[in-house]
Coordinates of C-alpha atoms and ligand atoms in Angstrom, one line a residue:
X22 CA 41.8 31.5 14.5
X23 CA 38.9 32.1 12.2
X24 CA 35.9 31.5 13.6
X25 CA 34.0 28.1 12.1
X26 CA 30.7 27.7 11.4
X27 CA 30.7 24.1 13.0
X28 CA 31.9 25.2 16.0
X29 CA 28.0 26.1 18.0
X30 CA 27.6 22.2 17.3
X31 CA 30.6 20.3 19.3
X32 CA 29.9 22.2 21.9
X33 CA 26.0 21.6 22.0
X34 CA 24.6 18.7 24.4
X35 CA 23.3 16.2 21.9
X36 CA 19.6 14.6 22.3
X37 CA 20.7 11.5 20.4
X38 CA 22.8 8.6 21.7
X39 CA 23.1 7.0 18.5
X40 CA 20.6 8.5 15.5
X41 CA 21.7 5.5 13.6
X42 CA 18.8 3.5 15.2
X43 CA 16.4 5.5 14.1
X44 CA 16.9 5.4 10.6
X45 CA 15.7 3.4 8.5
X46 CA 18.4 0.9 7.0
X47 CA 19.2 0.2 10.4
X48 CA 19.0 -3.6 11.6
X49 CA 17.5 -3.6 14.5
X50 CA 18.2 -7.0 16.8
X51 CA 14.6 -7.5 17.6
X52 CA 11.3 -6.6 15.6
X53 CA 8.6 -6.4 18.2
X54 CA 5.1 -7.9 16.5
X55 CA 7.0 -9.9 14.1
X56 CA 7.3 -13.2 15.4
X57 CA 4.7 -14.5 13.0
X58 CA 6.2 -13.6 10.0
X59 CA 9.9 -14.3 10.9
X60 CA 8.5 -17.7 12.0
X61 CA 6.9 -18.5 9.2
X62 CA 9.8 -17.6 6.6
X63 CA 12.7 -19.0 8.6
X64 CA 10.6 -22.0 8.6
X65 CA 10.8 -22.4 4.9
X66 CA 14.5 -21.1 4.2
X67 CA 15.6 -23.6 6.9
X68 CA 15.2 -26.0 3.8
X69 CA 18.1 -24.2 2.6
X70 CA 20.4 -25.1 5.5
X71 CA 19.6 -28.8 5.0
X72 CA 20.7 -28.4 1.7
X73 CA 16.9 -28.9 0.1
X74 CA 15.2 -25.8 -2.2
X75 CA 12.7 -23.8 -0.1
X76 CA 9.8 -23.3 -1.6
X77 CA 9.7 -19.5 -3.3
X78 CA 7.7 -16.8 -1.7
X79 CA 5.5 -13.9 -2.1
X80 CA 5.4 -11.3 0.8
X81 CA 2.7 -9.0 0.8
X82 CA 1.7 -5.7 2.9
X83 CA 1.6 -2.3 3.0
X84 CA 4.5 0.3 3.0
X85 CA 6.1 0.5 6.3
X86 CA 4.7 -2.8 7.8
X87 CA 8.5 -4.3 7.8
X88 CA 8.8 -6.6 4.8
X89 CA 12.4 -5.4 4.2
X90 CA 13.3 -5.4 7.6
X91 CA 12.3 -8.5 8.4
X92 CA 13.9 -10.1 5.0
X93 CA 16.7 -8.4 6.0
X94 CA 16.7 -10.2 9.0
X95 CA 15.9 -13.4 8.1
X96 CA 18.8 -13.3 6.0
X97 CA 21.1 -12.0 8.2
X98 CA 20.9 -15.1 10.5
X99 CA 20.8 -17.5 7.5
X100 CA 23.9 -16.7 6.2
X101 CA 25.2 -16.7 9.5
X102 CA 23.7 -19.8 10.9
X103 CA 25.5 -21.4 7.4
X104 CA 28.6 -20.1 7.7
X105 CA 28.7 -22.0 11.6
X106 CA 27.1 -24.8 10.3
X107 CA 29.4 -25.0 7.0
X108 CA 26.5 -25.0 4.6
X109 CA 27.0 -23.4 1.5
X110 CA 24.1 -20.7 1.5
X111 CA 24.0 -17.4 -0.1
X112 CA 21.0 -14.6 0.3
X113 CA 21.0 -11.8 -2.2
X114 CA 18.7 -9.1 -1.7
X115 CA 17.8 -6.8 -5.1
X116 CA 16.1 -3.2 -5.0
X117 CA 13.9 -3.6 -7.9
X118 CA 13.2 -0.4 -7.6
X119 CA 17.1 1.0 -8.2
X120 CA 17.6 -2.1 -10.3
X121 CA 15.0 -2.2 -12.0
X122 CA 15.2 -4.0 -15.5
X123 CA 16.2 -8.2 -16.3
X124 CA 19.2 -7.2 -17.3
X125 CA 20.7 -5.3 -14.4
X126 CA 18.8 -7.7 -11.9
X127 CA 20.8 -10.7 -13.3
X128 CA 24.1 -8.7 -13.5
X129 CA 23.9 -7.6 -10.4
X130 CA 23.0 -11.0 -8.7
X131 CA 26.0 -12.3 -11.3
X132 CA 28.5 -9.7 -10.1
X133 CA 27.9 -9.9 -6.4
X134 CA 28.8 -13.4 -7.2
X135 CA 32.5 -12.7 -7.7
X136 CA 35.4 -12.8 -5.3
X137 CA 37.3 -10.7 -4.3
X138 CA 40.4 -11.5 -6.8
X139 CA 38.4 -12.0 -10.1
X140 CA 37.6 -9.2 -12.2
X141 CA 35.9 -10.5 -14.6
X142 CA 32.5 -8.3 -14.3
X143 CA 29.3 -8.4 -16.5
X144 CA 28.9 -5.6 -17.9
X145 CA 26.2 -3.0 -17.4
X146 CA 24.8 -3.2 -20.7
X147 CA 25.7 -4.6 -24.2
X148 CA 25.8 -8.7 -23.6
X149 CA 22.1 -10.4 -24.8
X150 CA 20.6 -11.5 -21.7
X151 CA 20.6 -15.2 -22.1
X152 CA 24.5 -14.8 -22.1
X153 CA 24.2 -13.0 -18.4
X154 CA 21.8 -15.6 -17.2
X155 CA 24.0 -18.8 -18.7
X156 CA 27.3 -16.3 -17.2
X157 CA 25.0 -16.3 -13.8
X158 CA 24.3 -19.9 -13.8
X159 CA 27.8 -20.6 -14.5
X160 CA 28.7 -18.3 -11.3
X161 CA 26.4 -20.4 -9.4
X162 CA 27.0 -24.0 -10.5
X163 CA 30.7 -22.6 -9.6
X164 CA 29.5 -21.6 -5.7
X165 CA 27.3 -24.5 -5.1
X166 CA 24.7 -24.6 -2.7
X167 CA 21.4 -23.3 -2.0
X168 CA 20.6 -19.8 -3.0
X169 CA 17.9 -17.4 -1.8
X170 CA 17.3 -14.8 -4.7
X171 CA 15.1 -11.8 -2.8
X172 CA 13.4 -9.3 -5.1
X173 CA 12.4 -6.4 -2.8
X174 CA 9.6 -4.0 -4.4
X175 CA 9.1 -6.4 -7.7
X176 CA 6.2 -5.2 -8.3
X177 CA 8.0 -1.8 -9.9
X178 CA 10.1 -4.1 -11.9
X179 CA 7.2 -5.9 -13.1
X180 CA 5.3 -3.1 -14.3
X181 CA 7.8 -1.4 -16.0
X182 CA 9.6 -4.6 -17.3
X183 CA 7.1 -7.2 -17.6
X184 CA 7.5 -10.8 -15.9
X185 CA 10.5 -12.5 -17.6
X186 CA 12.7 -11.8 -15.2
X187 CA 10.5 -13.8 -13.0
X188 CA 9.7 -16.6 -15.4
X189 CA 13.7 -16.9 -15.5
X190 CA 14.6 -17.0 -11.9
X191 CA 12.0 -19.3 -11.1
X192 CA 12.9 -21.9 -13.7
X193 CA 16.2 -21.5 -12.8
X194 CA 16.3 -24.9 -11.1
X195 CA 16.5 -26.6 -14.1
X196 CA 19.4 -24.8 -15.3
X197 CA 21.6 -25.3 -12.7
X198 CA 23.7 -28.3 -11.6
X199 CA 25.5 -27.8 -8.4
X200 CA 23.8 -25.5 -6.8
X201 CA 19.9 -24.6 -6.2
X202 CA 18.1 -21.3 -5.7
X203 CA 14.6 -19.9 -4.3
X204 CA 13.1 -16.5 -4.9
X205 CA 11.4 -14.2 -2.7
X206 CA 9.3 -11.6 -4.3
X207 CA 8.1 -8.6 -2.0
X208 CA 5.7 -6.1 -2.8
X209 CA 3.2 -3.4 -1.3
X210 CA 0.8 -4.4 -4.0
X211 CA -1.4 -6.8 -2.8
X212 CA -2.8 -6.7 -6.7
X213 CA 1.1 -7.5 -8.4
X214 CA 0.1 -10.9 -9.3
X215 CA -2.5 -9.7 -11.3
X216 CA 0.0 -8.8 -14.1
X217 CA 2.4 -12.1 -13.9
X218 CA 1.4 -15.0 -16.5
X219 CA 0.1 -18.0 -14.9
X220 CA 2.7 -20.1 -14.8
X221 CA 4.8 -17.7 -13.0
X222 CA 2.2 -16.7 -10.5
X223 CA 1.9 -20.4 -9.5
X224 CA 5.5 -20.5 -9.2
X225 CA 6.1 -17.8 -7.0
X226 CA 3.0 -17.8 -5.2
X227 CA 3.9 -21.1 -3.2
X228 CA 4.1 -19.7 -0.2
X229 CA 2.5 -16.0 0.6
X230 CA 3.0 -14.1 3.9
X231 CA 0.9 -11.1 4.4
X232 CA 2.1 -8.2 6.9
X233 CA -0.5 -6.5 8.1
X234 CA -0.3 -2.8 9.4
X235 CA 1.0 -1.9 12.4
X236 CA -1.5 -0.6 15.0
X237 CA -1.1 2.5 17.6
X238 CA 0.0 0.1 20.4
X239 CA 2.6 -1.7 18.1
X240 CA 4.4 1.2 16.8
X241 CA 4.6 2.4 20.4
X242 CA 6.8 -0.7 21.2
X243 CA 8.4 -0.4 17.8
X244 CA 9.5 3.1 18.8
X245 CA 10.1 2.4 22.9
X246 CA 12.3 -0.2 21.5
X247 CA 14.3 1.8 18.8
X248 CA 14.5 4.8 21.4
X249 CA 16.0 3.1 23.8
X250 CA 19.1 2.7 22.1
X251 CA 19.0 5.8 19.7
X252 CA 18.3 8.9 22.4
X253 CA 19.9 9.5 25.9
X254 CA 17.8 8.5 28.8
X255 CA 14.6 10.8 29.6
X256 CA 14.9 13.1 26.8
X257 CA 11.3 12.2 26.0
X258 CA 8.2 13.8 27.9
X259 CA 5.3 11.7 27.9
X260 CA 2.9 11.6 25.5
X261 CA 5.8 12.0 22.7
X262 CA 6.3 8.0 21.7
X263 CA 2.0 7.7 21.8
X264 CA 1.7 10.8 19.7
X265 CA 4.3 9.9 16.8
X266 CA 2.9 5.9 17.0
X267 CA -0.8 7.5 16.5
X268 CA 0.0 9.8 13.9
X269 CA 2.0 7.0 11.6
X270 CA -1.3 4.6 12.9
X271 CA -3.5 7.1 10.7
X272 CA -1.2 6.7 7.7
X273 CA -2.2 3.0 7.5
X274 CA 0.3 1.6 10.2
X275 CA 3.3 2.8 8.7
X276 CA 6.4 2.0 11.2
X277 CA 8.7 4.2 8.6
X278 CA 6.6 7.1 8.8
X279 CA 6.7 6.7 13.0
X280 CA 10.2 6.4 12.6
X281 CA 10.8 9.8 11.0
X282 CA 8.3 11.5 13.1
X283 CA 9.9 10.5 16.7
X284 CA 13.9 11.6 15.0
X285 CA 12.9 14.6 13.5
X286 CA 11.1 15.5 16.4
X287 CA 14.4 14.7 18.1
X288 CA 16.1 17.1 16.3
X289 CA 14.0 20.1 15.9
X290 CA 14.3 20.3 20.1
X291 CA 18.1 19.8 19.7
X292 CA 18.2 22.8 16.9
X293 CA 16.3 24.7 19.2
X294 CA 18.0 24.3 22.1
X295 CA 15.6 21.9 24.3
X296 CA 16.7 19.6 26.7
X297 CA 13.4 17.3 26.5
X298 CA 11.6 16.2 23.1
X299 CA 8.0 17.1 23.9
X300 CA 4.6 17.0 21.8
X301 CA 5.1 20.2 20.1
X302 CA 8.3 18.8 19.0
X303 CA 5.8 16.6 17.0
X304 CA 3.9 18.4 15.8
X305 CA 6.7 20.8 13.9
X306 CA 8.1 17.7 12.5
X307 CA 4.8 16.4 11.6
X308 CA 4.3 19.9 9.5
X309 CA 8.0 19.8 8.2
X310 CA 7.3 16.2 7.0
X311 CA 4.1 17.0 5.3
X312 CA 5.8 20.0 3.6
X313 CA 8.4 17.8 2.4
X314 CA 6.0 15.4 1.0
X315 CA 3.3 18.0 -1.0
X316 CA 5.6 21.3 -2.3
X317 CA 7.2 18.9 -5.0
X318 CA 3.8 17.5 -6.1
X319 CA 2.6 21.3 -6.4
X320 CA 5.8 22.6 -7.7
X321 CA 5.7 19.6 -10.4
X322 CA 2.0 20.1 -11.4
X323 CA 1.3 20.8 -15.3
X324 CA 0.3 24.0 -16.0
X325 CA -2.7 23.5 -16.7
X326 CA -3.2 21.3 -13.3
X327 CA -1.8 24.5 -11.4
X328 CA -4.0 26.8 -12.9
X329 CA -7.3 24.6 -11.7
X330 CA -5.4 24.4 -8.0
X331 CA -5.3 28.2 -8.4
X332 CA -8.8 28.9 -9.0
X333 CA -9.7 26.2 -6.5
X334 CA -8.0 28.6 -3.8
X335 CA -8.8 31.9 -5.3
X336 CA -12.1 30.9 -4.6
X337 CA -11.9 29.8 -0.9
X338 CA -9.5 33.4 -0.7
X339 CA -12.9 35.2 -0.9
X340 CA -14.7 33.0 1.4
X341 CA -16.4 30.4 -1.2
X342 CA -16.0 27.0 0.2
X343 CA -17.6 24.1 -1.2
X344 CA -17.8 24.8 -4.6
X345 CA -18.9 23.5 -7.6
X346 CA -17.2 22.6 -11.3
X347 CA -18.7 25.8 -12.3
X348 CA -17.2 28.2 -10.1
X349 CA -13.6 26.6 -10.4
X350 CA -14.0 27.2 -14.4
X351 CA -14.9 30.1 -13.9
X352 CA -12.2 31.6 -11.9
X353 CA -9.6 29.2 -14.8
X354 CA -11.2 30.9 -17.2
X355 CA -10.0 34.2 -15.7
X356 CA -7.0 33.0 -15.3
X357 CA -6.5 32.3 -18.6
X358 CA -7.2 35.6 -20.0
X359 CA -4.8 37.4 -17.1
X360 CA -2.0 35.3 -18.6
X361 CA -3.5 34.9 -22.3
X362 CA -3.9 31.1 -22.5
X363 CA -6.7 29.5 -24.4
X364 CA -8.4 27.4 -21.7
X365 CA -9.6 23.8 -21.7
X366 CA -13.5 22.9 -21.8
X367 CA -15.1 22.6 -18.6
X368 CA -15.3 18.7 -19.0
X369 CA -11.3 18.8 -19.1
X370 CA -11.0 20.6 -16.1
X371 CA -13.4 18.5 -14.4
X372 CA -10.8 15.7 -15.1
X373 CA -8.5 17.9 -13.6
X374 CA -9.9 18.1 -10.7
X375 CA -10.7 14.7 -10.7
X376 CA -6.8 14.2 -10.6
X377 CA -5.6 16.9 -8.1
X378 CA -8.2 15.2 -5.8
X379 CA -6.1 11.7 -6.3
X380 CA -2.8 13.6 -5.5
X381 CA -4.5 15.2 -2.4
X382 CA -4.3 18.4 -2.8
X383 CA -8.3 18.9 -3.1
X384 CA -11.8 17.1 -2.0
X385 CA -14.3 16.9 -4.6
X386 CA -17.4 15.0 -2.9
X387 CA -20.2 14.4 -5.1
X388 CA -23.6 15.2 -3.6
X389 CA -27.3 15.0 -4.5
X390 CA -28.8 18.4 -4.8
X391 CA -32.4 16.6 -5.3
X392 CA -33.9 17.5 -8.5
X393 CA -30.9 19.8 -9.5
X394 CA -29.2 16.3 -10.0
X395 CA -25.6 15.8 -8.6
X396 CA -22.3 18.5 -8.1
X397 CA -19.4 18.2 -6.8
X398 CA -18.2 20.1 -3.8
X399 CA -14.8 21.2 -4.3
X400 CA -12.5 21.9 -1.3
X401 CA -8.7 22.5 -1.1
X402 CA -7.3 19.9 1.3
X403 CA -3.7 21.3 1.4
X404 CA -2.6 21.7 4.9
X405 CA -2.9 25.2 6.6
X406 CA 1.4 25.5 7.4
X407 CA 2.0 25.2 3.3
X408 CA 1.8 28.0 1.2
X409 CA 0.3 27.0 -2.0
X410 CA 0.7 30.4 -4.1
X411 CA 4.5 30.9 -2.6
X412 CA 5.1 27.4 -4.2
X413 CA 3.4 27.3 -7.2
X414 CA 4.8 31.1 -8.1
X415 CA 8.0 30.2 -7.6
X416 CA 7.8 27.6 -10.0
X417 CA 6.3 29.1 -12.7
X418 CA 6.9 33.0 -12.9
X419 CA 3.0 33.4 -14.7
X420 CA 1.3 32.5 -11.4
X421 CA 2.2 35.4 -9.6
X422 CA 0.2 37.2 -12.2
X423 CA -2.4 34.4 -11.6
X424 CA -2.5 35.3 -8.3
X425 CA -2.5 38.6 -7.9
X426 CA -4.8 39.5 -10.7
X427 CA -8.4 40.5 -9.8
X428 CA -11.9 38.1 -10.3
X429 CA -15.4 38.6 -10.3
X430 CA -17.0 35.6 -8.3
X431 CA -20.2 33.6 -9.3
X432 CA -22.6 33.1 -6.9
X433 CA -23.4 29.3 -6.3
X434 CA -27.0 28.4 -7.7
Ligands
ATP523 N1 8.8 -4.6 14.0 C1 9.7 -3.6 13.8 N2 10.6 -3.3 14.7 C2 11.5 -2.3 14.5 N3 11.6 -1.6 13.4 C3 10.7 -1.8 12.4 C4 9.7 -2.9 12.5 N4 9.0 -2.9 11.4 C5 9.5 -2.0 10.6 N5 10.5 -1.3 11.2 C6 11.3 -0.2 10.7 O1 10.4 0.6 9.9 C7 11.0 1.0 8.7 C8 10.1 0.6 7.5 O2 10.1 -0.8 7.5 P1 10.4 -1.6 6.1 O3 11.4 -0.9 5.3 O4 10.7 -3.0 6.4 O5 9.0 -1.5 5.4 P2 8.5 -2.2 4.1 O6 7.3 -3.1 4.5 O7 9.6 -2.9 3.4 O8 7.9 -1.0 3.3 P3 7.9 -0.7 1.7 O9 6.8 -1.5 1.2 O10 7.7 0.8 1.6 O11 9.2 -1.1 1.2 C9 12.4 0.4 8.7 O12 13.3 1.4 9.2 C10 12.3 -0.7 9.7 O13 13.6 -0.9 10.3
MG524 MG1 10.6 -2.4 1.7

């Protein structure tokens, strides 16, 4: 029989005992450091069960501190504590980020409304959308009960779409005969209200829960607890679980990002061949993930934005670190003429660096050089295990040229 590529992995011994657990639209059954919150928002949906309107809800935090898991939660034992109790209550979470305009939101919400026999969908575009939301009333009047409308990550949908979706939903009330609904906004922006008219933000804001960021010590029992049903018994050396937990601790508490780390870990020593996941594990998967996360915002740069990048490291190539404005329009300048591009002033390029230094991928520190005034200190802050040139050259053809053309260096004053 020929030979099959697959055939090295059935007969591997496998690190995982279930990787579903450690991913992240996995339910877990418990959320360790989440009492609060779950407390706080069963609280108010258990309005719902007694047939009353709960009050609607913003849920704040950062990325990673559980909001959708915990939603997700919540809602999972709502519908089922209703369906023993006989209550008619429905939960309907929306991505506002996939679904992201009012049209699509109320469709959606309208559609998932059907059963199973009817057919009679909304379409995805092409009705005015006071017909979907009198077609999504109707739908619910039809149902009865009490509904709990959750808008996961609104504040994309907000931005992009303004606030009527919002001003709808929450007004709904008055629309609607049989049956009653609440809303649940979440978002990572602690700022979203900001945007929302008055009247909405007083509408939605009658209840806030804040997540805060998961420490070290949380995400350790976040990840014991998630390990313990996702890997096979002692695969992990010590120091593994505290490692991953401290790492996502430094990007502000994220349990996602501590998620990742401990199953790719995981599976870099199974593609190896190790028996035991061990801190070096980490660290590859730490490097892999940062890779993943910075070569498409260097491969994606402008040109322009590539060319500064590229004189930024052309510089610290011949030892300058710390540079100034000067030095880094210098070296563009060059640039420029090795690929015969008229360059920008040096005030654009300061912008420029002003923006690479948002995404990252450089430091410019402003310091006082006494009477000289201020300057900026410019330092590349792209990790050492990425290849900067490699990436941006195979993006655009022209900086290979860039790079391997040659430069005369100013001296810093
Ligand atoms: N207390 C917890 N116990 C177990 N797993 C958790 C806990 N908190 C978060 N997680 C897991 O971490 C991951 C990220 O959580 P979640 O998606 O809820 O974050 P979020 O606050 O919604 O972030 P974002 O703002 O980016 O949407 C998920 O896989 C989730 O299951
Ligand atoms: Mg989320």
């Amino acid at each position: 029989m020929e030979p099959n590529i697959f055939d090295k992995f059935i007969s591997q011994k496998t690190l995982f005992k279930n990787k579903e657990n450690l991913r992240h639209n996995f339910r877990p059954h418990h959320l360790p450091h989440r009492q609060e919150e779950i407390e706080k928002i069963s609280y108010n949906l258990w309005e719902a069960l007694k047939g009353h309107i709960p009050s609607n809800m913003t849920l704040y935090g950062v990325t990673g501190a559980g909001k959708t898991a915990v939603t997700d939660y919540v809602c999972h034992h709502l519908k089922a504590k209703g369906a023993t109790m006989g209550r008619k209550v429905e939960a309907i979470m929306v991505n506002c980020r996939q679904i992201d305009t009012q049209y699509r939101v109320l469709s959606h919400i309208g559609n998932s409304l059907l059963e199973d026999h009817e057919r009679d969908e909304i379409p995805f575009t092409g009705w005015p959308t006071d017909r979907v939301f009198k077609e999504l009333v109707r739908r619910m009047d039809r149902r009865g009960g009490v509904f709990v409308i959750v808008l996961d990550e609104i504040d994309h949908l907000v931005r992009k779409a303004g606030d009527d979706l919002l001003y709808n939903l929450t007004s709904m009330n008055s629309s609607l005969n049989e049956a009653r609904a609440c809303v649940i906004g979440i978002s990572n922006d602690l700022k979203f209200t900001d945007f929302l008219d008055p009247r909405v933000r007083s509408r939605l804001g009658q209840l806030d829960v804040l997540f805060k960021p998961y420490d070290a010590e949380q995400l350790q029992d976040i990840l014991r607890q998630r390990a313990k049903n996702g890997l096979n018994e002692n695969v992990l050396e010590t120091g593994v679980i505290e490692l991953c937990a401290a790492l996502a601790a430094q990007e502000h508490g994220d349990a996602r990002c501590a998620l990742d780390l401990l199953r790719i870990s995981a599976e870099k020593a199974e593609q190896i061949g190790d028996k035991t996941v061990d801190q070096s594990h980490v660290r590859i998967a730490q490097s892999q993930i940062e890779s993943d996360q910075i070569t498409p915002v260097i491969a994606t740069l402008p040109s322009q934005q590539k060319l500064v990048l590229a004189a930024v490291i052309i510089n610290e190539r011949n030892g300058l670190r710390n540079v100034q404005t000067g030095q880094v329009f210098d070296i563009y300048q060059q640039a420029c003429k090795h690929i015969r591009q008229n360059p920008l002033t040096q005030r654009r390029i300061s912008g420029l660096i002003s923006n690479l230094d948002m995404l990252g991928l450089v430091t410019a520190r402003t310091v006082s050089k006494g009477r000289y005034g201020r300057s900026k200190e410019i330092n590349s802050s792209i990790p050492t295990n990425i290849n900067p040139e490699e990436i941006m050259t195979s993006a655009e053809e022209e900086m290979g040229v860039v790079f391997n053309a040659h430069y005369h260096h100013q001296t810093a004053l």
